[in-house]
mmCIF file of C-alpha atoms and ligand atoms in Angstrom:
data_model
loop_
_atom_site.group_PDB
_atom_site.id
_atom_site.type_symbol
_atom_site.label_atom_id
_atom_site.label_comp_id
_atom_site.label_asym_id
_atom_site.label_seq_id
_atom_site.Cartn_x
_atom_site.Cartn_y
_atom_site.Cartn_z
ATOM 1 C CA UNK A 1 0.000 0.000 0.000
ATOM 2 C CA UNK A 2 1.134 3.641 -0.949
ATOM 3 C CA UNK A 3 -0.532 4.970 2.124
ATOM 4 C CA UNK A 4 1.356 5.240 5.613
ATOM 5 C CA UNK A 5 4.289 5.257 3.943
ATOM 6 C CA UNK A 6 6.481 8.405 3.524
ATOM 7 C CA UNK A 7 8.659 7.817 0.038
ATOM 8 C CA UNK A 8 11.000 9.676 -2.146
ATOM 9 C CA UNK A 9 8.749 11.347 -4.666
ATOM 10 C CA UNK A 10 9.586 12.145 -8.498
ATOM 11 C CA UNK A 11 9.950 15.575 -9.830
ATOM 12 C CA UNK A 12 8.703 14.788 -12.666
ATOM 13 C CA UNK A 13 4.646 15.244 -13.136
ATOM 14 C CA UNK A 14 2.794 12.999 -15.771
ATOM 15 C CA UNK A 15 -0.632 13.633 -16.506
ATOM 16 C CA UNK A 16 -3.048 11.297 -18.794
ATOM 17 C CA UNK A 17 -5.566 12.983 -20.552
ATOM 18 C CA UNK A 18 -8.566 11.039 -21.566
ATOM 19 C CA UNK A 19 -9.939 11.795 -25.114
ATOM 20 C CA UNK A 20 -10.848 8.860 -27.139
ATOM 21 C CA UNK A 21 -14.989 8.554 -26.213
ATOM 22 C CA UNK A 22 -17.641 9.400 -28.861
ATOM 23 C CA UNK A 23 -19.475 11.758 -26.958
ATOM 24 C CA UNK A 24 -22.342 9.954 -27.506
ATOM 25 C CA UNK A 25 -24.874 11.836 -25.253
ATOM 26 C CA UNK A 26 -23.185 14.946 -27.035
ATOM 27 C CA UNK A 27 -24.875 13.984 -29.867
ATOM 28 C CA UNK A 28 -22.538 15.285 -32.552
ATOM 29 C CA UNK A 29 -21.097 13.725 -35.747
ATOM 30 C CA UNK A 30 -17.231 14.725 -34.487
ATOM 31 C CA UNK A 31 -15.936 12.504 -30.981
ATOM 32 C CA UNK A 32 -16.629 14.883 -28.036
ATOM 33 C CA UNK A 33 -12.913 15.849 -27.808
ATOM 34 C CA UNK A 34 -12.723 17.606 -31.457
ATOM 35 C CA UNK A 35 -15.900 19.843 -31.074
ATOM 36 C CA UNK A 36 -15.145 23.398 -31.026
ATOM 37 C CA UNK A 37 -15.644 25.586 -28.117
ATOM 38 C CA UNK A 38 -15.567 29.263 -29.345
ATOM 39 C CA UNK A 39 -12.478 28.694 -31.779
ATOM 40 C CA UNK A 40 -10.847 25.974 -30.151
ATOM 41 C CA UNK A 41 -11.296 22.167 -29.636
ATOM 42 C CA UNK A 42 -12.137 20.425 -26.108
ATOM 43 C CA UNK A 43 -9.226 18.557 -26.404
ATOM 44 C CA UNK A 44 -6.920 22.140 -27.611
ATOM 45 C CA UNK A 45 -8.672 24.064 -24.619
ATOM 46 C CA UNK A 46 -7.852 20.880 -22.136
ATOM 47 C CA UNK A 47 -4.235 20.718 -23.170
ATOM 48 C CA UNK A 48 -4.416 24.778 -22.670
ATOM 49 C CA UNK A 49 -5.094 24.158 -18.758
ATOM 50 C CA UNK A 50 -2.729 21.327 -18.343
ATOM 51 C CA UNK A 51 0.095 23.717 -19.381
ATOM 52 C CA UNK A 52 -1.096 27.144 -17.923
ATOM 53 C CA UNK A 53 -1.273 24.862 -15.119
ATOM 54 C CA UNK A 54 2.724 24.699 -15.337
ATOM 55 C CA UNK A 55 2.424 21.657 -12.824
ATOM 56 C CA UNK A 56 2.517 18.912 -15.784
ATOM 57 C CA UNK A 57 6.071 17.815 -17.663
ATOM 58 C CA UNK A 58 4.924 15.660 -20.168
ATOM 59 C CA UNK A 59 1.020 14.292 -20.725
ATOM 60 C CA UNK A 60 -0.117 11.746 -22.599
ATOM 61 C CA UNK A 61 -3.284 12.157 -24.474
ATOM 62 C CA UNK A 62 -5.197 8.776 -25.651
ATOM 63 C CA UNK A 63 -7.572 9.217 -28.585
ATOM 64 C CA UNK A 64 -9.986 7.444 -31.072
ATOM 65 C CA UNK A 65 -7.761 4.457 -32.437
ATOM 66 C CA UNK A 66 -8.482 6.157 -36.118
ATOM 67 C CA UNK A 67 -7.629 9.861 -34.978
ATOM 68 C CA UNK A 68 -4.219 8.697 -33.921
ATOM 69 C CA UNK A 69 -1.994 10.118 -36.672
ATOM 70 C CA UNK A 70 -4.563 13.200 -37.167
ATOM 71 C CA UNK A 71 -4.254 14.514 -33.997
ATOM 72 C CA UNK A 72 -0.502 13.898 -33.712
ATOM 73 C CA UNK A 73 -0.390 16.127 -36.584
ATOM 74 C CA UNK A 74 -2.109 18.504 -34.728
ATOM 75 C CA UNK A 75 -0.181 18.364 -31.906
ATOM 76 C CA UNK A 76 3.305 18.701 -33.316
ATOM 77 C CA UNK A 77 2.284 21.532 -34.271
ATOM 78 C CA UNK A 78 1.082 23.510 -31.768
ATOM 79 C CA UNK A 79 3.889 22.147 -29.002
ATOM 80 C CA UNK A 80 5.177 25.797 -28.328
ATOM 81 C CA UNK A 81 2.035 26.626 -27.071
ATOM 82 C CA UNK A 82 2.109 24.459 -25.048
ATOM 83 C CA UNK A 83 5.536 25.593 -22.905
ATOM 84 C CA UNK A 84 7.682 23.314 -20.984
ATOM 85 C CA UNK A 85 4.735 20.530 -20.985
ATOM 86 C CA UNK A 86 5.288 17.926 -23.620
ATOM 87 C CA UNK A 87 2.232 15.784 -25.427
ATOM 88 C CA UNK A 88 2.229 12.413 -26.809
ATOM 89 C CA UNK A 89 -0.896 10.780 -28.667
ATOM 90 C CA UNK A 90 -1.377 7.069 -27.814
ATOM 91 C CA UNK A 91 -4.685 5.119 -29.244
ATOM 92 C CA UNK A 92 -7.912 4.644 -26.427
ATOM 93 C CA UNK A 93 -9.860 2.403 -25.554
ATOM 94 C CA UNK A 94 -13.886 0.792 -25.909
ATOM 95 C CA UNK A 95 -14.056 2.131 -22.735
ATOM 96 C CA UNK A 96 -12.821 5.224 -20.528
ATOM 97 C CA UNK A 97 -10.973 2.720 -17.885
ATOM 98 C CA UNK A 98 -9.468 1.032 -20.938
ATOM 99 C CA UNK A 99 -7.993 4.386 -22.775
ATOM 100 C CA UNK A 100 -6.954 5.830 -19.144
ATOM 101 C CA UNK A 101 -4.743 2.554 -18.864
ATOM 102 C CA UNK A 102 -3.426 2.800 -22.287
ATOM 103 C CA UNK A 103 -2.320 6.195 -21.332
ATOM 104 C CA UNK A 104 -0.698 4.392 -18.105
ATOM 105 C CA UNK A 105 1.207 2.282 -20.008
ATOM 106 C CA UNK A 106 2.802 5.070 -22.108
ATOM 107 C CA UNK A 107 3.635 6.744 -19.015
ATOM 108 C CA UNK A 108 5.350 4.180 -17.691
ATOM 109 C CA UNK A 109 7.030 3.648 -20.901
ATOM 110 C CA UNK A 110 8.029 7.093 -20.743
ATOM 111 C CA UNK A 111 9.543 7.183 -17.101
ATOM 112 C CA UNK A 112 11.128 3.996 -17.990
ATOM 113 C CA UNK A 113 9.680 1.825 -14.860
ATOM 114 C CA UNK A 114 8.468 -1.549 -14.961
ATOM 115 C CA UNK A 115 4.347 -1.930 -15.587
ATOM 116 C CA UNK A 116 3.567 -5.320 -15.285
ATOM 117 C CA UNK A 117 3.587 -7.999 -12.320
ATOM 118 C CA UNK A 118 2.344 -6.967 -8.885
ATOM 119 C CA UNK A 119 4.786 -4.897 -7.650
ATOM 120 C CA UNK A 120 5.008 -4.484 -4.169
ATOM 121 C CA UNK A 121 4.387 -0.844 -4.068
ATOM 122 C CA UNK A 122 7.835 0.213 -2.681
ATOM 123 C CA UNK A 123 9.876 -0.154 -5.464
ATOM 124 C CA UNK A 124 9.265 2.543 -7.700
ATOM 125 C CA UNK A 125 11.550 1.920 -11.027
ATOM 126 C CA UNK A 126 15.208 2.540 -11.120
ATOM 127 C CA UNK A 127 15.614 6.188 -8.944
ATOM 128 C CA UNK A 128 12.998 4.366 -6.134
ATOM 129 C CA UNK A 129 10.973 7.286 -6.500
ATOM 130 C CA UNK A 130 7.141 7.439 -6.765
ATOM 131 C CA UNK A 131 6.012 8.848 -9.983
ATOM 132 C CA UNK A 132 2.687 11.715 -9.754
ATOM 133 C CA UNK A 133 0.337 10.715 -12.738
ATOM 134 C CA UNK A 134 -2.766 13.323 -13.022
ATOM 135 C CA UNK A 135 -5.673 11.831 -15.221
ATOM 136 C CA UNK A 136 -7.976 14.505 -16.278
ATOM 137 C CA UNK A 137 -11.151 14.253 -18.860
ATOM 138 C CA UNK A 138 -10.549 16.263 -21.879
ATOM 139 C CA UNK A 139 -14.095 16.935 -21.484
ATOM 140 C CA UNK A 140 -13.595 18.916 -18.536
ATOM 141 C CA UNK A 141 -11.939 21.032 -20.850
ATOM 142 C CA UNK A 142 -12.234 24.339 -18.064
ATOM 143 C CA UNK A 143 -10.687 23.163 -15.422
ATOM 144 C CA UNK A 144 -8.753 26.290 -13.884
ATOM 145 C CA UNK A 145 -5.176 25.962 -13.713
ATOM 146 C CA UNK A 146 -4.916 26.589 -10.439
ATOM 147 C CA UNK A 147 -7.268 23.923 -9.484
ATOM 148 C CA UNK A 148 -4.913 21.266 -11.597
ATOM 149 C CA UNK A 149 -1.862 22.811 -9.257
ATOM 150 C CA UNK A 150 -3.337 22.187 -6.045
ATOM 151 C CA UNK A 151 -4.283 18.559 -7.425
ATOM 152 C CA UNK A 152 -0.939 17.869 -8.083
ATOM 153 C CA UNK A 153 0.669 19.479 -5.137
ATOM 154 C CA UNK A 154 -1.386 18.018 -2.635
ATOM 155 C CA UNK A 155 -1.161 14.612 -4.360
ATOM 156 C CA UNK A 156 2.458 15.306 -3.904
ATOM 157 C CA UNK A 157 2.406 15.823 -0.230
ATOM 158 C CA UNK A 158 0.500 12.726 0.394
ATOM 159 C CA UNK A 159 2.416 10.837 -1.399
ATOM 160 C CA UNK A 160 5.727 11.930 0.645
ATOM 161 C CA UNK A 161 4.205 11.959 3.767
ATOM 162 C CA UNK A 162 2.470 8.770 3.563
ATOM 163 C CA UNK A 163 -1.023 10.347 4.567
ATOM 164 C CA UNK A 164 -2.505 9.600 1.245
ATOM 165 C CA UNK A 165 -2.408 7.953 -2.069
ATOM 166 C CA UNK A 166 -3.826 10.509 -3.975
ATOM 167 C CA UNK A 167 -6.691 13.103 -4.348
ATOM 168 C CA UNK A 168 -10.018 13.848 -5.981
ATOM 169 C CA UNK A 169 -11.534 17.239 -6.730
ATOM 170 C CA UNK A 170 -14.754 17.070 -5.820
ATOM 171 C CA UNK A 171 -17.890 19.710 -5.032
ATOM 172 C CA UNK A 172 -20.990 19.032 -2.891
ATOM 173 C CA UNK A 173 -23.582 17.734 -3.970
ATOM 174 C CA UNK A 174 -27.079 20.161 -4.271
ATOM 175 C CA UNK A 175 -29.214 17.567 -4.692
ATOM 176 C CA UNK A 176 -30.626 14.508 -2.883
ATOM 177 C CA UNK A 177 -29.343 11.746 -3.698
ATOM 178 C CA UNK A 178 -31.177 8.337 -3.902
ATOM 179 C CA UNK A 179 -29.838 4.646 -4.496
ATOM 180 C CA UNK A 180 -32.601 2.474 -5.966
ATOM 181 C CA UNK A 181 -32.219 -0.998 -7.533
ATOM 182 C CA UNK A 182 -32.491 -2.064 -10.994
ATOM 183 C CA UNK A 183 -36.522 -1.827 -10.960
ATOM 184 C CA UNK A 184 -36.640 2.158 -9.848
ATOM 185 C CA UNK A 185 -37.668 1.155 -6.389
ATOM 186 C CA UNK A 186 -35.811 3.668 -3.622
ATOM 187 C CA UNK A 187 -33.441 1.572 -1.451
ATOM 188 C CA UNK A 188 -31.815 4.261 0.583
ATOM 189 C CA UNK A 189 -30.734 7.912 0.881
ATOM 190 C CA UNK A 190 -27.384 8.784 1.757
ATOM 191 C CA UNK A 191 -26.941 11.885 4.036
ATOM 192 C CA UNK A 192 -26.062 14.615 1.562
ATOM 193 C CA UNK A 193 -23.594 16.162 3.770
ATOM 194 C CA UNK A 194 -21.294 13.125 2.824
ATOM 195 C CA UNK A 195 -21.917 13.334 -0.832
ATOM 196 C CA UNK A 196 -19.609 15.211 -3.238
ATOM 197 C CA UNK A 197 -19.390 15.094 -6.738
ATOM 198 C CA UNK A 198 -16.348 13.998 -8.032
ATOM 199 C CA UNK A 199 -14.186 15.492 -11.215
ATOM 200 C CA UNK A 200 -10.567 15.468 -12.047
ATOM 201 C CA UNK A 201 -7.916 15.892 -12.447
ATOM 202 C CA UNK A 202 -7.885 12.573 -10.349
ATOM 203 C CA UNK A 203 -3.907 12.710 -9.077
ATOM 204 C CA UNK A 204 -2.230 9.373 -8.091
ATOM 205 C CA UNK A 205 1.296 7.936 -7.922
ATOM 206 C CA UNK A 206 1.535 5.564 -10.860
ATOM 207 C CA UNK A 207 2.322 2.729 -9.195
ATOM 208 C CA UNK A 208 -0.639 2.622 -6.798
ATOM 209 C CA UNK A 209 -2.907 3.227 -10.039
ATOM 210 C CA UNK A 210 -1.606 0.726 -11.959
ATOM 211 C CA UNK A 211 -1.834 -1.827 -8.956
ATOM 212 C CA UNK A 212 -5.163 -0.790 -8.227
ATOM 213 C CA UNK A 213 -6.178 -1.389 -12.213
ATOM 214 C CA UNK A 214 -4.664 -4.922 -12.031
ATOM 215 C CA UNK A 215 -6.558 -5.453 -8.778
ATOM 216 C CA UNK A 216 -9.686 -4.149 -10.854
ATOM 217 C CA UNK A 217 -8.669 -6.517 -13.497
ATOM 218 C CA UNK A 218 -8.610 -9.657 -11.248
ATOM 219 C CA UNK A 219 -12.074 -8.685 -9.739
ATOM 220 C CA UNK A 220 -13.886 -8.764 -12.659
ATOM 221 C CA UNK A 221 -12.549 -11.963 -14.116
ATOM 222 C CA UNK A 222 -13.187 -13.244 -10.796
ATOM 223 C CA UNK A 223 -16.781 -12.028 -10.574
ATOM 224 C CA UNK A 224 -17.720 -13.075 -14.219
ATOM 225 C CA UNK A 225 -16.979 -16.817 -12.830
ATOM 226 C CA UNK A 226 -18.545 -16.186 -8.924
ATOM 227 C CA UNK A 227 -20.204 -12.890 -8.421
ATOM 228 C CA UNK A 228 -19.201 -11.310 -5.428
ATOM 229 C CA UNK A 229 -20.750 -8.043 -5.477
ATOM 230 C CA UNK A 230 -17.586 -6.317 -5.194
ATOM 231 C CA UNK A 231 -17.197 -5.108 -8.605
ATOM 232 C CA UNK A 232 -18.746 -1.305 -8.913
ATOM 233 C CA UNK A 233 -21.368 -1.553 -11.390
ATOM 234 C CA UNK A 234 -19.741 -3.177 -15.212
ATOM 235 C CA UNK A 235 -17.540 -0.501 -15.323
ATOM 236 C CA UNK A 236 -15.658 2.008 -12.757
ATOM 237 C CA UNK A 237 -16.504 5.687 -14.074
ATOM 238 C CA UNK A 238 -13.614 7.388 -12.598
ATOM 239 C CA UNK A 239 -9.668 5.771 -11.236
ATOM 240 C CA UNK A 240 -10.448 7.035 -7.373
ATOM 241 C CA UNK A 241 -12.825 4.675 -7.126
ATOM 242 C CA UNK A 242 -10.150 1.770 -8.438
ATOM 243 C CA UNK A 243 -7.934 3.189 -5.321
ATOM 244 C CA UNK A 244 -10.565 3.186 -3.017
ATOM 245 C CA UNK A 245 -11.396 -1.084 -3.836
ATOM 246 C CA UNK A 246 -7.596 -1.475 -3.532
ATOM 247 C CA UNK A 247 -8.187 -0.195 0.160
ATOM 248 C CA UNK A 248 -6.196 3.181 -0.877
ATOM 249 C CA UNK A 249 -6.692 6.205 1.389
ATOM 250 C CA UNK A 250 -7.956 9.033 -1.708
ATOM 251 C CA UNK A 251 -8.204 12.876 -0.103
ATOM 252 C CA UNK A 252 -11.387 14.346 -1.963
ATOM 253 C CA UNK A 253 -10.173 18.213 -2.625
ATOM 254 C CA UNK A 254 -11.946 21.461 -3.673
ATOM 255 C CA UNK A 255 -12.957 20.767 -6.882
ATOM 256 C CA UNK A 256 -14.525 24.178 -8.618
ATOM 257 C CA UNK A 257 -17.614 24.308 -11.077
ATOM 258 C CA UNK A 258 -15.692 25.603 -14.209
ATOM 259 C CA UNK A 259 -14.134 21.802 -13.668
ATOM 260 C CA UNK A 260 -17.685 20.885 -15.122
ATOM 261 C CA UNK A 261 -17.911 18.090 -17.881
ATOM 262 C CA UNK A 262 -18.772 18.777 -21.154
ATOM 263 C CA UNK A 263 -21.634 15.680 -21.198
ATOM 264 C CA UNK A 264 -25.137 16.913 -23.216
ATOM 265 C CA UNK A 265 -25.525 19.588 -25.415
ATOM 266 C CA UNK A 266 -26.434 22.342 -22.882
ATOM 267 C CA UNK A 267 -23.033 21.668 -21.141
ATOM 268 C CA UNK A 268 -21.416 22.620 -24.299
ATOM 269 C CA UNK A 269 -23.534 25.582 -24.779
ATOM 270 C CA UNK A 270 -22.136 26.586 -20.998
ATOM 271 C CA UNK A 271 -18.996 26.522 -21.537
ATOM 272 C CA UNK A 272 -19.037 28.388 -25.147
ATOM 273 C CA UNK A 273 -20.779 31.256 -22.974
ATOM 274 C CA UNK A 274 -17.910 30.823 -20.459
ATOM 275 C CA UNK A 275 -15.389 31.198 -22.932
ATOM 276 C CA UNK A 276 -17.356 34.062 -24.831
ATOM 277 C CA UNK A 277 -17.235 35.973 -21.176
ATOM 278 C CA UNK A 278 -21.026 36.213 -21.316
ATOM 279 C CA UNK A 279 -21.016 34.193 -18.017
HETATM 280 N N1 CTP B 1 -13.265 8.524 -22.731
HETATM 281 C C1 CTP B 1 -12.181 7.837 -23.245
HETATM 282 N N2 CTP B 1 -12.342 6.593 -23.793
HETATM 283 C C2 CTP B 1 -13.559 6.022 -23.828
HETATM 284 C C3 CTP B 1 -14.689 6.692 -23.284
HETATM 285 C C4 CTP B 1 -14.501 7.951 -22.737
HETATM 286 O O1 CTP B 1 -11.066 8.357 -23.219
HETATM 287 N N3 CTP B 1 -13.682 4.813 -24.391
HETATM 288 C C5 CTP B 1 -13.088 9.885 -22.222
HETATM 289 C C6 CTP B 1 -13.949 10.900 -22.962
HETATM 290 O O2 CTP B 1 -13.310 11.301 -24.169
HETATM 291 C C7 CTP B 1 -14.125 12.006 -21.949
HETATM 292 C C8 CTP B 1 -13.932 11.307 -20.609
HETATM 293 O O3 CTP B 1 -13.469 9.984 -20.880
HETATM 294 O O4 CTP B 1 -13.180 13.037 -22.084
HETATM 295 C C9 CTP B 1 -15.228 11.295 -19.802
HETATM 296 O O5 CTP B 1 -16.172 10.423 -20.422
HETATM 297 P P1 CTP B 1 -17.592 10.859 -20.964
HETATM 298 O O6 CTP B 1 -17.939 12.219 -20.537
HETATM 299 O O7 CTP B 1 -18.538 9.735 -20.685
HETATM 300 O O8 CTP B 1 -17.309 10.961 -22.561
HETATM 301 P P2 CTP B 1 -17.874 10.030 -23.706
HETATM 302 O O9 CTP B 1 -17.768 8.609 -23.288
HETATM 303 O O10 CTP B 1 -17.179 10.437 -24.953
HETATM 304 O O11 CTP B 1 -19.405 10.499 -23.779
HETATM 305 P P3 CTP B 1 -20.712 9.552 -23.783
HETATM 306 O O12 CTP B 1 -20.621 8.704 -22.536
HETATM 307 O O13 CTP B 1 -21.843 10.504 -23.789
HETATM 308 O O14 CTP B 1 -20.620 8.737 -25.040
HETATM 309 MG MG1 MG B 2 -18.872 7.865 -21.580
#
């Protein structure tokens, strides 16, 4: 376990950006990532924050398997806007958990530590250190950069201490909030003074992530032979959730509502006002 352990932390920041859904509920020809906000993409206006965040060295963004070569294109060249943060393009995923770990993979690749096997948490490639790997929704394209720093940083700081494995930005929730089973029937209602809302950046050491994917990994196969109710719906929605099953300690943070996804057409029509300074 990361947690309750102080370690020797990396300098280096990673950050994977997932990019490579359809935007189905969007409802547009174009995957959500490529429709234009005001004069620039999602994904441009994501990659915007990431840098202005000037917590990120390199991120790597996954992306429709056919938009590969298009988009690193587009990338190449706009890299000096882009500062001292340096992109990659790597092909998604069928489903967000599957692109996020794709983007894992070509982080670890990148730092040059070892991504496969159950490692024991402690040994954190050749320097020992832990590496800080940030995944943010390119949907959540308005993130203020100051909101990605304090991600990172205090991600950082639990990861040195020990306190924590990582953090999640997260708002209250205004509603409340019921849990009812598969036939619409109301089983419970959670007090909503424990609720929040989560949204990323989601910041983790890379490590723990990838530990707590394999763990994920193992569930499922396990539960498709002898269901054991442990497995969070088909599909996990976000990677603090994948921590939390691994029995991680995950510090929810201030998230802020300009961190809002981009999800149905009104969203998009929010943050085009946003942008547009009508709001
Ligand atoms: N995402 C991804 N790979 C997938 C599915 C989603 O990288 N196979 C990304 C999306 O591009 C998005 C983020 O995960 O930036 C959050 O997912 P969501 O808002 O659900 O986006 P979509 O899956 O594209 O939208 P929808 O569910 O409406 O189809
Ligand atoms: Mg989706």
């Amino acid at each position: 376990m990361t947690s309750g352990m102080s370690r020797e932390v990396s300098d280096t920041v990673y950050a994977v950006v997932a990019a490579a859904g359809s935007g189905r509920r969007l409802g547009r020809e174009t995957p959500k990532a490529f429709v234009d906000v005001s004069g620039r993409t999602v994904l441009e206006r994501c990659l915007d924050g990431l840098a202005a965040a000037e917590a990120v060295d390199h991120t790597v963004v996954t992306v429709p398997a056919d938009m590969v070569d298009d988009v690193r294109t587009l990338v190449d060249r706009q890299r000096p806007l882009w500062g001292a943060m340096s992109v990659q393009v790597v092909a998604g995923g069928g489903e967000r958990i599957h692109s996020v770990l794709a983007g894992l993979h070509a982080v670890a690749a990148h730092a040059g530590v070892p991504h496969t096997g159950i490692p024991d948490g402690g040994a954190g490639g050749e320097s020992g250190a832990e590496t800080v790997v940030a995944v943010h929704d390119a949907a959540r394209c308005l993130t203020p950069p100051t909101m990605i720093a304090t991600c990172v940083e205090t991600a950082r700081e639990g990861l040195r201490t020990g306190g924590w494995a990582g953090v999640v930005p997260a708002l209250p929730v205004t509603d409340t909030v019921k849990i009812v089973d598969a036939a619409g029937v109301v089983r419970s209602t959670p007090a909503r003074e424990t609720l929040r809302a989560a949204q990323t950046p989601q910041v983790f050491g890379l490590h723990g992530l990838l530990r707590a994917n394999r763990m994920n990994e193992a569930r499922e196969e396990l539960d498709s032979a002898h269901p054991t109710g442990l497995v969070p719906g088909p599909l996990a929605t976000d990677d603090s959730s994948l921590m939390e099953l691994a029995g991680e300690r995950v510090l929810a943070v201030a998230g802020d509502p300009q961190a809002f996804k981009i999800t149905w057409p009104d969203d998009l029509d929010r943050a085009v006002r946003l942008v547009e300074g009508e709001e």
